[in-house]
Short mmCIF file of C-alpha atoms in Angstrom, two decimals:
data_model
loop_
_atom_site.label_atom_id
_atom_site.label_comp_id
_atom_site.label_asym_id
_atom_site.label_seq_id
_atom_site.Cartn_x
_atom_site.Cartn_y
_atom_site.Cartn_z
CA MET A 1 0.01 0.05 -0.21
CA LYS A 2 1.24 3.59 -0.93
CA LYS A 3 0.26 6.59 0.55
CA LEU A 4 1.02 10.04 -0.59
CA LEU A 5 1.18 12.58 2.13
CA THR A 6 1.37 16.23 1.07
CA LEU A 7 1.96 19.01 3.60
CA PHE A 8 1.69 22.54 2.81
CA LEU A 9 3.58 24.65 5.71
CA ALA A 10 2.52 28.46 5.58
CA PHE A 11 5.18 29.99 7.59
CA ILE A 12 8.86 28.91 9.18
CA PRO A 13 8.87 29.75 12.56
CA ALA A 14 10.30 32.79 13.80
CA PHE A 15 13.27 31.46 15.46
CA VAL A 16 14.74 29.71 12.44
CA MET A 17 14.37 33.19 10.58
CA ALA A 18 11.63 35.46 10.16
CA SER A 19 10.00 35.06 6.77
CA ASP A 20 6.79 35.00 4.96
CA GLU A 21 7.57 32.44 2.47
CA THR A 22 5.31 29.27 1.80
CA VAL A 23 7.18 26.15 1.74
CA GLN A 24 5.76 23.12 0.18
CA SER A 25 6.76 19.58 1.26
CA SER A 26 6.09 16.04 0.67
CA ALA A 27 6.84 13.01 2.62
CA THR A 28 5.85 9.36 1.47
CA MET A 29 5.42 6.00 3.40
CA GLN A 30 6.11 2.70 1.49
CA ASN A 31 4.95 -0.36 2.66
CA GLY A 32 6.28 -3.52 1.24
CA LYS A 33 9.49 -5.42 0.90
CA ASN A 34 12.37 -3.62 -0.20
CA THR A 35 15.88 -4.45 0.07
CA ALA A 36 19.02 -2.59 1.37
CA ALA A 37 22.56 -3.41 1.47
CA GLY A 38 22.16 -6.82 -0.23
CA LYS A 39 20.11 -9.14 1.74
CA THR A 40 18.70 -6.69 4.60
CA VAL A 41 14.99 -6.63 4.00
CA VAL A 42 13.19 -3.58 4.76
CA GLN A 43 9.67 -3.84 5.43
CA ASN A 44 8.64 0.03 5.58
CA TRP A 45 10.42 2.90 4.48
CA LEU A 46 10.17 6.42 5.70
CA SER A 47 11.37 8.89 2.82
CA LEU A 48 11.30 12.65 3.15
CA ASP A 49 12.16 14.44 -0.08
CA SER A 50 14.52 16.91 0.47
CA LEU A 51 13.05 19.33 -2.02
CA GLY A 52 10.98 21.74 0.03
CA ILE A 53 12.05 20.08 3.21
CA ILE A 54 14.73 22.76 3.35
CA HIS A 55 14.99 26.05 1.73
CA ASP A 56 17.83 28.18 2.55
CA ALA A 57 19.03 26.03 5.50
CA ARG A 58 15.51 26.30 7.11
CA VAL A 59 13.37 23.21 8.05
CA SER A 60 9.61 22.94 9.37
CA GLU A 61 9.98 21.73 12.93
CA TYR A 62 6.11 20.73 12.50
CA MET A 63 6.92 18.33 9.59
CA LEU A 64 9.91 16.99 11.16
CA GLN A 65 7.90 15.95 14.55
CA GLU A 66 4.98 14.58 12.24
CA TYR A 67 7.35 11.76 11.20
CA GLY A 68 9.24 10.99 14.39
CA PHE A 69 12.10 13.63 14.11
CA GLU A 70 12.57 16.02 16.96
CA SER A 71 14.81 18.94 16.40
CA LYS A 72 16.35 22.35 17.44
CA ALA A 73 16.96 25.48 15.20
CA THR A 74 19.52 28.09 15.35
CA PHE A 75 19.76 31.00 12.74
CA ASN A 76 21.43 29.22 9.94
CA ALA A 77 21.27 25.38 10.92
CA VAL A 78 18.79 22.56 12.36
CA THR A 79 19.81 19.85 14.30
CA LEU A 80 17.85 16.61 14.53
CA THR A 81 17.76 15.79 18.23
CA LYS A 82 15.83 12.65 18.37
CA TYR A 83 14.15 10.16 16.11
CA THR A 84 11.04 8.59 17.80
CA GLY A 85 9.69 6.63 14.65
CA THR A 86 9.61 2.98 14.02
CA ALA A 87 10.16 2.85 10.16
CA GLU A 88 12.93 0.10 9.15
CA GLY A 89 14.25 2.45 6.86
CA VAL A 90 14.62 6.16 7.05
CA ARG A 91 16.01 8.76 4.54
CA ILE A 92 17.21 11.52 7.22
CA PRO A 93 16.22 15.18 5.56
CA ARG A 94 18.88 17.53 4.66
CA VAL A 95 19.60 18.87 8.23
CA LYS A 96 22.48 20.39 9.11
CA ARG A 97 23.65 17.86 12.17
CA ILE A 98 22.37 14.63 13.47
CA GLY A 99 22.43 15.13 16.89
CA ASP A 100 24.12 13.12 19.77
CA TYR A 101 22.30 9.75 20.53
CA SER A 102 19.52 10.92 18.26
CA PHE A 103 18.68 7.31 17.09
CA ALA A 104 20.72 5.34 19.77
CA ASP A 105 19.34 2.16 20.81
CA SER A 106 16.62 2.04 18.08
CA ASN A 107 15.47 -1.72 17.75
CA THR A 108 13.76 -1.19 14.30
CA ILE A 109 15.93 0.73 11.90
CA LYS A 110 17.78 -1.57 9.49
CA ALA A 111 18.74 1.16 6.83
CA VAL A 112 19.57 4.77 6.85
CA VAL A 113 20.04 7.51 3.89
CA ILE A 114 21.53 10.67 4.93
CA SER A 115 20.77 13.50 2.77
CA ASP A 116 23.63 15.38 1.06
CA GLY A 117 23.91 18.71 2.80
CA THR A 118 24.36 17.14 6.23
CA THR A 119 27.87 17.90 7.72
CA SER A 120 27.75 16.34 11.12
CA ILE A 121 27.04 13.09 12.71
CA GLY A 122 26.90 13.50 16.34
CA GLU A 123 28.33 11.56 19.47
CA GLY A 124 26.57 7.97 19.54
CA ALA A 125 23.97 8.95 17.09
CA PHE A 126 23.47 5.42 16.22
CA ARG A 127 25.03 3.62 18.90
CA GLY A 128 23.39 0.25 19.57
CA CYS A 129 21.44 0.10 16.47
CA ALA A 130 21.70 -3.77 16.59
CA TYR A 131 19.56 -4.18 13.21
CA LEU A 132 21.26 -1.09 11.32
CA ALA A 133 22.91 -3.15 8.39
CA SER A 134 23.17 -0.22 5.91
CA ILE A 135 24.19 3.42 6.26
CA VAL A 136 24.64 5.92 3.17
CA ILE A 137 27.24 8.83 4.30
CA PRO A 138 27.05 11.92 2.04
CA ASN A 139 30.30 13.40 0.79
CA SER A 140 28.94 16.64 2.68
CA VAL A 141 29.85 15.11 6.04
CA ILE A 142 32.98 16.39 7.55
CA ASP A 143 32.54 15.16 11.13
CA ILE A 144 31.72 11.80 12.48
CA GLY A 145 31.56 11.82 16.46
CA ASN A 146 32.80 9.52 18.99
CA TYR A 147 30.87 6.25 19.42
CA ALA A 148 28.81 7.15 16.59
CA PHE A 149 28.08 3.66 15.29
CA CYS A 150 29.36 1.87 18.31
CA ARG A 151 27.39 -1.78 18.71
CA SER A 152 25.78 -1.23 15.59
CA GLY A 153 24.79 -4.03 13.16
CA LEU A 154 26.53 -2.46 10.32
CA THR A 155 28.08 -5.11 7.61
CA SER A 156 29.95 -2.31 5.61
CA VAL A 157 30.63 1.29 5.35
CA THR A 158 32.39 3.73 3.44
CA ILE A 159 33.89 6.86 4.83
CA PRO A 160 33.33 9.70 2.52
CA LYS A 161 36.48 12.10 1.42
CA GLY A 162 34.89 14.97 3.36
CA VAL A 163 35.82 13.46 6.83
CA LEU A 164 39.01 14.56 8.39
CA SER A 165 38.91 12.22 11.34
CA ILE A 166 37.28 8.94 12.58
CA GLY A 167 36.37 9.77 15.99
CA GLU A 168 37.09 7.54 19.31
CA GLY A 169 35.30 4.38 19.12
CA THR A 170 33.15 5.25 16.31
CA PHE A 171 32.69 1.52 14.97
CA ALA A 172 33.75 -0.10 18.22
CA ASP A 173 32.02 -3.55 18.87
CA CYS A 174 30.38 -3.49 15.27
CA PHE A 175 30.71 -7.47 15.37
CA LYS A 176 29.11 -7.58 11.84
CA LEU A 177 31.16 -5.11 10.06
CA MET A 178 33.24 -6.96 7.37
CA THR A 179 34.33 -4.42 4.85
CA VAL A 180 35.47 -0.55 5.75
CA THR A 181 36.35 1.86 2.90
CA ILE A 182 38.17 4.86 3.83
CA LEU A 183 38.15 7.38 0.89
CA ASP A 184 41.30 9.48 0.39
CA GLY A 185 40.95 12.76 2.44
CA VAL A 186 40.73 11.17 5.94
CA ILE A 187 43.68 12.14 8.18
CA SER A 188 43.19 10.39 11.39
CA ILE A 189 41.65 7.31 13.03
CA GLY A 190 40.71 7.79 16.85
CA ASP A 191 41.61 5.38 19.42
CA GLY A 192 39.39 2.20 19.42
CA ALA A 193 37.63 3.44 16.37
CA PHE A 194 37.35 -0.22 15.01
CA SER A 195 38.12 -2.39 18.11
CA ASP A 196 36.48 -5.52 18.49
CA CYS A 197 35.32 -5.63 15.07
CA ASN A 198 35.97 -9.24 15.01
CA SER A 199 34.18 -9.85 11.55
CA LEU A 200 36.51 -7.18 9.94
CA LEU A 201 38.03 -8.73 6.91
CA ALA A 202 40.30 -6.03 5.54
CA VAL A 203 40.88 -2.10 5.67
CA THR A 204 42.84 -0.09 3.05
CA PHE A 205 44.22 3.07 4.31
CA PRO A 206 44.43 6.04 2.04
CA GLU A 207 47.58 8.04 1.27
CA SER A 208 45.98 10.92 3.30
CA ILE A 209 46.00 8.87 6.53
CA ARG A 210 48.75 10.34 9.14
CA SER A 211 47.61 9.03 12.64
CA ILE A 212 46.01 5.41 13.75
CA GLY A 213 45.06 5.78 17.29
CA GLY A 214 45.66 3.63 20.11
CA LEU A 215 43.75 0.32 20.09
CA ALA A 216 42.25 1.41 17.01
CA PHE A 217 41.87 -2.12 15.50
CA TYR A 218 42.20 -3.99 18.62
CA GLU A 219 40.93 -7.75 18.39
CA CYS A 220 39.98 -7.31 15.11
CA GLU A 221 40.27 -11.17 14.71
CA SER A 222 39.53 -11.54 10.86
CA LEU A 223 42.19 -9.34 9.65
CA THR A 224 44.83 -10.93 7.52
CA SER A 225 46.91 -7.98 6.38
CA VAL A 226 47.73 -4.55 7.33
CA THR A 227 49.36 -1.94 5.03
CA ILE A 228 50.93 1.15 6.43
CA PRO A 229 50.81 4.21 3.82
CA ALA A 230 53.76 6.68 3.62
CA ASN A 231 52.24 9.67 5.24
CA VAL A 232 51.57 7.83 8.67
CA THR A 233 53.52 9.28 11.39
CA HIS A 234 51.75 7.98 14.49
CA ILE A 235 50.38 4.40 15.61
CA GLY A 236 48.99 4.28 18.94
CA ILE A 237 49.58 1.83 21.48
CA GLY A 238 48.06 -1.66 20.70
CA ALA A 239 46.41 -0.29 17.76
CA PHE A 240 46.60 -3.73 15.73
CA GLY A 241 46.81 -5.70 19.18
CA GLU A 242 45.32 -9.34 19.57
CA CYS A 243 44.46 -9.47 15.68
CA THR A 244 44.96 -13.24 15.91
CA HIS A 245 44.97 -13.64 11.85
CA VAL A 246 47.38 -11.02 10.75
CA THR A 247 50.04 -12.81 9.04
CA GLU A 248 52.20 -9.80 7.91
CA PHE A 249 52.45 -6.17 8.36
CA CYS A 250 53.64 -3.98 5.30
CA VAL A 251 54.87 -0.60 5.25
CA SER A 252 55.34 1.55 2.14
CA GLU A 253 58.98 2.27 1.54
CA ASP A 254 58.41 6.08 1.70
CA ASN A 255 57.32 5.96 5.11
CA THR A 256 60.04 7.40 7.51
CA HIS A 257 58.60 6.58 10.80
CA PHE A 258 57.72 2.82 10.64
CA LYS A 259 59.44 -0.32 9.16
CA SER A 260 58.57 -3.90 8.42
CA ILE A 261 60.99 -6.63 8.97
CA ASN A 262 59.76 -9.92 7.68
CA GLY A 263 56.52 -8.75 8.54
CA VAL A 264 57.02 -7.54 11.94
CA LEU A 265 56.25 -3.81 12.54
CA PHE A 266 58.81 -1.86 14.07
CA THR A 267 59.75 2.27 14.27
CA ALA A 268 61.92 3.09 11.86
CA ASP A 269 64.60 3.57 14.09
CA GLY A 270 64.42 0.04 15.17
CA GLN A 271 64.12 0.66 18.86
CA VAL A 272 60.50 -0.48 19.21
CA LEU A 273 58.90 -3.59 18.08
CA ILE A 274 55.28 -2.45 17.89
CA GLN A 275 53.59 -5.62 16.84
CA PHE A 276 54.36 -9.03 15.94
CA PRO A 277 52.00 -10.67 13.34
CA LEU A 278 49.93 -12.85 15.24
CA GLY A 279 48.66 -15.20 12.65
CA SER A 280 52.43 -15.80 11.52
CA SER A 281 53.16 -19.48 10.99
CA ILE A 282 56.47 -18.66 12.60
CA THR A 283 57.40 -20.87 15.83
CA GLU A 284 60.63 -19.33 16.46
CA TYR A 285 61.63 -15.63 16.48
CA THR A 286 64.61 -13.50 17.32
CA VAL A 287 64.33 -9.99 18.13
CA PRO A 288 67.08 -7.90 16.37
CA ASP A 289 69.90 -6.44 18.53
CA GLY A 290 69.33 -2.86 18.79
CA VAL A 291 65.66 -2.95 19.72
CA LYS A 292 64.95 -1.19 23.28
CA CYS A 293 61.34 -1.76 23.76
CA ILE A 294 58.73 -4.56 23.02
CA GLY A 295 55.28 -2.84 22.82
CA PHE A 296 52.02 -3.35 24.38
CA ALA A 297 50.46 -6.91 23.45
CA ALA A 298 53.01 -7.16 20.59
CA PHE A 299 53.12 -10.85 20.95
CA CYS A 300 49.91 -11.47 22.91
CA ARG A 301 47.93 -14.49 21.83
CA SER A 302 50.45 -15.71 19.12
CA GLU A 303 49.11 -19.28 18.88
CA ASN A 304 51.80 -20.68 16.68
CA LEU A 305 55.03 -18.93 18.40
CA ARG A 306 56.66 -21.21 20.76
CA SER A 307 59.86 -19.05 21.30
CA VAL A 308 61.30 -15.59 21.36
CA THR A 309 64.91 -14.95 21.82
CA ILE A 310 65.52 -11.55 23.15
CA PRO A 311 68.84 -9.21 23.24
CA GLU A 312 70.07 -7.54 26.50
CA SER A 313 69.37 -4.19 24.42
CA VAL A 314 65.78 -4.75 25.17
CA THR A 315 64.85 -3.03 28.69
CA VAL A 316 61.17 -2.49 28.55
CA PHE A 317 58.35 -4.59 28.20
CA GLY A 318 54.77 -3.45 27.32
CA ASP A 319 51.87 -4.61 29.27
CA GLU A 320 50.65 -8.01 28.24
CA ALA A 321 53.57 -8.31 25.68
CA PHE A 322 53.62 -12.18 25.73
CA ASP A 323 50.16 -12.73 27.34
CA GLY A 324 48.41 -15.89 26.06
CA CYS A 325 51.53 -17.41 24.55
CA GLU A 326 51.13 -21.07 25.45
CA ASN A 327 54.10 -23.50 25.94
CA PHE A 328 56.17 -20.81 25.46
CA THR A 329 59.93 -19.90 26.15
CA ILE A 330 62.02 -16.82 26.36
CA TYR A 331 65.62 -17.14 25.46
CA GLY A 332 68.26 -14.41 26.48
CA ALA A 333 71.23 -13.67 28.60
CA PRO A 334 71.49 -14.42 31.99
CA GLY A 335 70.53 -11.58 34.50
CA SER A 336 69.17 -9.58 31.57
CA LYS A 337 65.93 -7.84 31.70
CA ALA A 338 64.57 -10.78 29.47
CA GLU A 339 64.97 -13.25 32.36
CA LYS A 340 63.69 -10.88 35.12
CA TYR A 341 60.42 -10.28 32.90
CA ALA A 342 59.94 -14.42 32.23
CA ARG A 343 60.32 -15.16 35.74
CA GLU A 344 57.85 -12.48 37.01
CA HIS A 345 55.47 -13.72 34.44
CA GLY A 346 55.63 -17.38 34.88
CA ILE A 347 57.22 -17.79 31.36
CA ASP A 348 59.97 -20.47 30.73
CA PHE A 349 63.47 -18.98 30.57
CA GLN A 350 66.24 -20.62 28.86
CA GLU A 351 70.11 -19.01 28.24
CA ALA A 352 70.32 -18.02 24.58
CA SER A 353 73.07 -19.69 22.50
CA GLU A 354 72.83 -17.87 19.36
CA SER A 355 73.88 -14.39 18.01
CA PHE A 356 71.45 -11.60 17.63
CA PRO A 357 71.04 -10.03 14.04
CA ALA A 358 71.28 -6.53 14.00
CA PHE A 359 68.36 -4.32 13.13
CA GLU A 360 68.26 -3.93 9.37
#
C-alpha cells in the first residue's frame, strides 16, 4: 500500500528566520518488501523528499515532528535531536547536523540514507542500533562523532572523502562489520575506532592517513594483513593488538617513521617492536639487536609461536607483551631484563646460545 502525504507549510517559525515564504513539502511512507545492503529486508521505508524540506537551510519543525523527528533550530542550521519513529528504513532530511544519541538504541532501523547537505553526525548518534545493517553517508559530512555507530549492526561502511577524522570508538563492537572503505582525505583514525570488529576482513588506508590511534583495530580477529601508507607518522599503543589472523605487516618504502622486517612492525629507528603478526606460522623468532622496547601486547595470543630470543638491548616490556602465549619459552642472557620479565610472568626462561641479528 502506498500513501502520499502532502503537507503545505505556511510559515517557517520565527526562531529559525523571520519570513513569510510559503514552503511546500512532501513525505511518503511505502509499505512492502524493499531491499537495502544486499540481503537486508526493509519492510517499511520512511522517505522525506529533500526538495521543499529545507529552503536556505531552514526546515519546518512541525514536519519533522510529524514523522518522528525532534529538532532544534538556530539562525542558519537545524539539528535533528531525536528520532522516535518505527520505520525500518529512514531517509534523514537535509538537516545540518544529526544530534548526539538521536537514533541510539533503536530496535527497528535497518537502513539509513543521510541526505546530502548534512555536515555532522553527533556522538553516539546510532549507537546500539543492533539491526542497522546499511548506512549511506554523503560527501557533505565532515565530522563523525565519537561512538557514533558503536555496537550497531553495520556490515559495511564507506567513510566519505570530506571526513577528516574518524572519532574515538566510532565503530567499536560492530561485530558484523566486514568491509570498511576509507576514502582519500581522512587524516586520522581515533582511539579504539574499530576495536572488537571481529568480522572485519580488510581495511585499506588512503595515502592521506597520518595517525592511527591506540587500540584502533584491537581484537579485529579476522584481519589478515595490514599495509601502512607513506604519510603515517603515529601508530598508537596496541593499535593492532590481538589481531590474531594478521600474517604480516607491510609498510610503504616511503614511510620514514615505521618499517616492516619479515612482516613484523617496528619504528623506523629500530628501537620499538610495535607488533608481531599473530597469525604468522613462525614458531621461533629472534628480536633484532638494538631493539629497546617490546610494545603493548606485541606478541599477545600468538598461537603458533613457541619461543622468542631477546637481546640485552631490550629493557622495556609493554603490558601484556606475551600474554596468552602457551607452551612458550623466552631465550636471553642470564641476568638480563628478559630473564627478569620471564620469571615475573611465569614464563619459561632459557639461556640463549645464538647471536642476535642487527636491526636492518
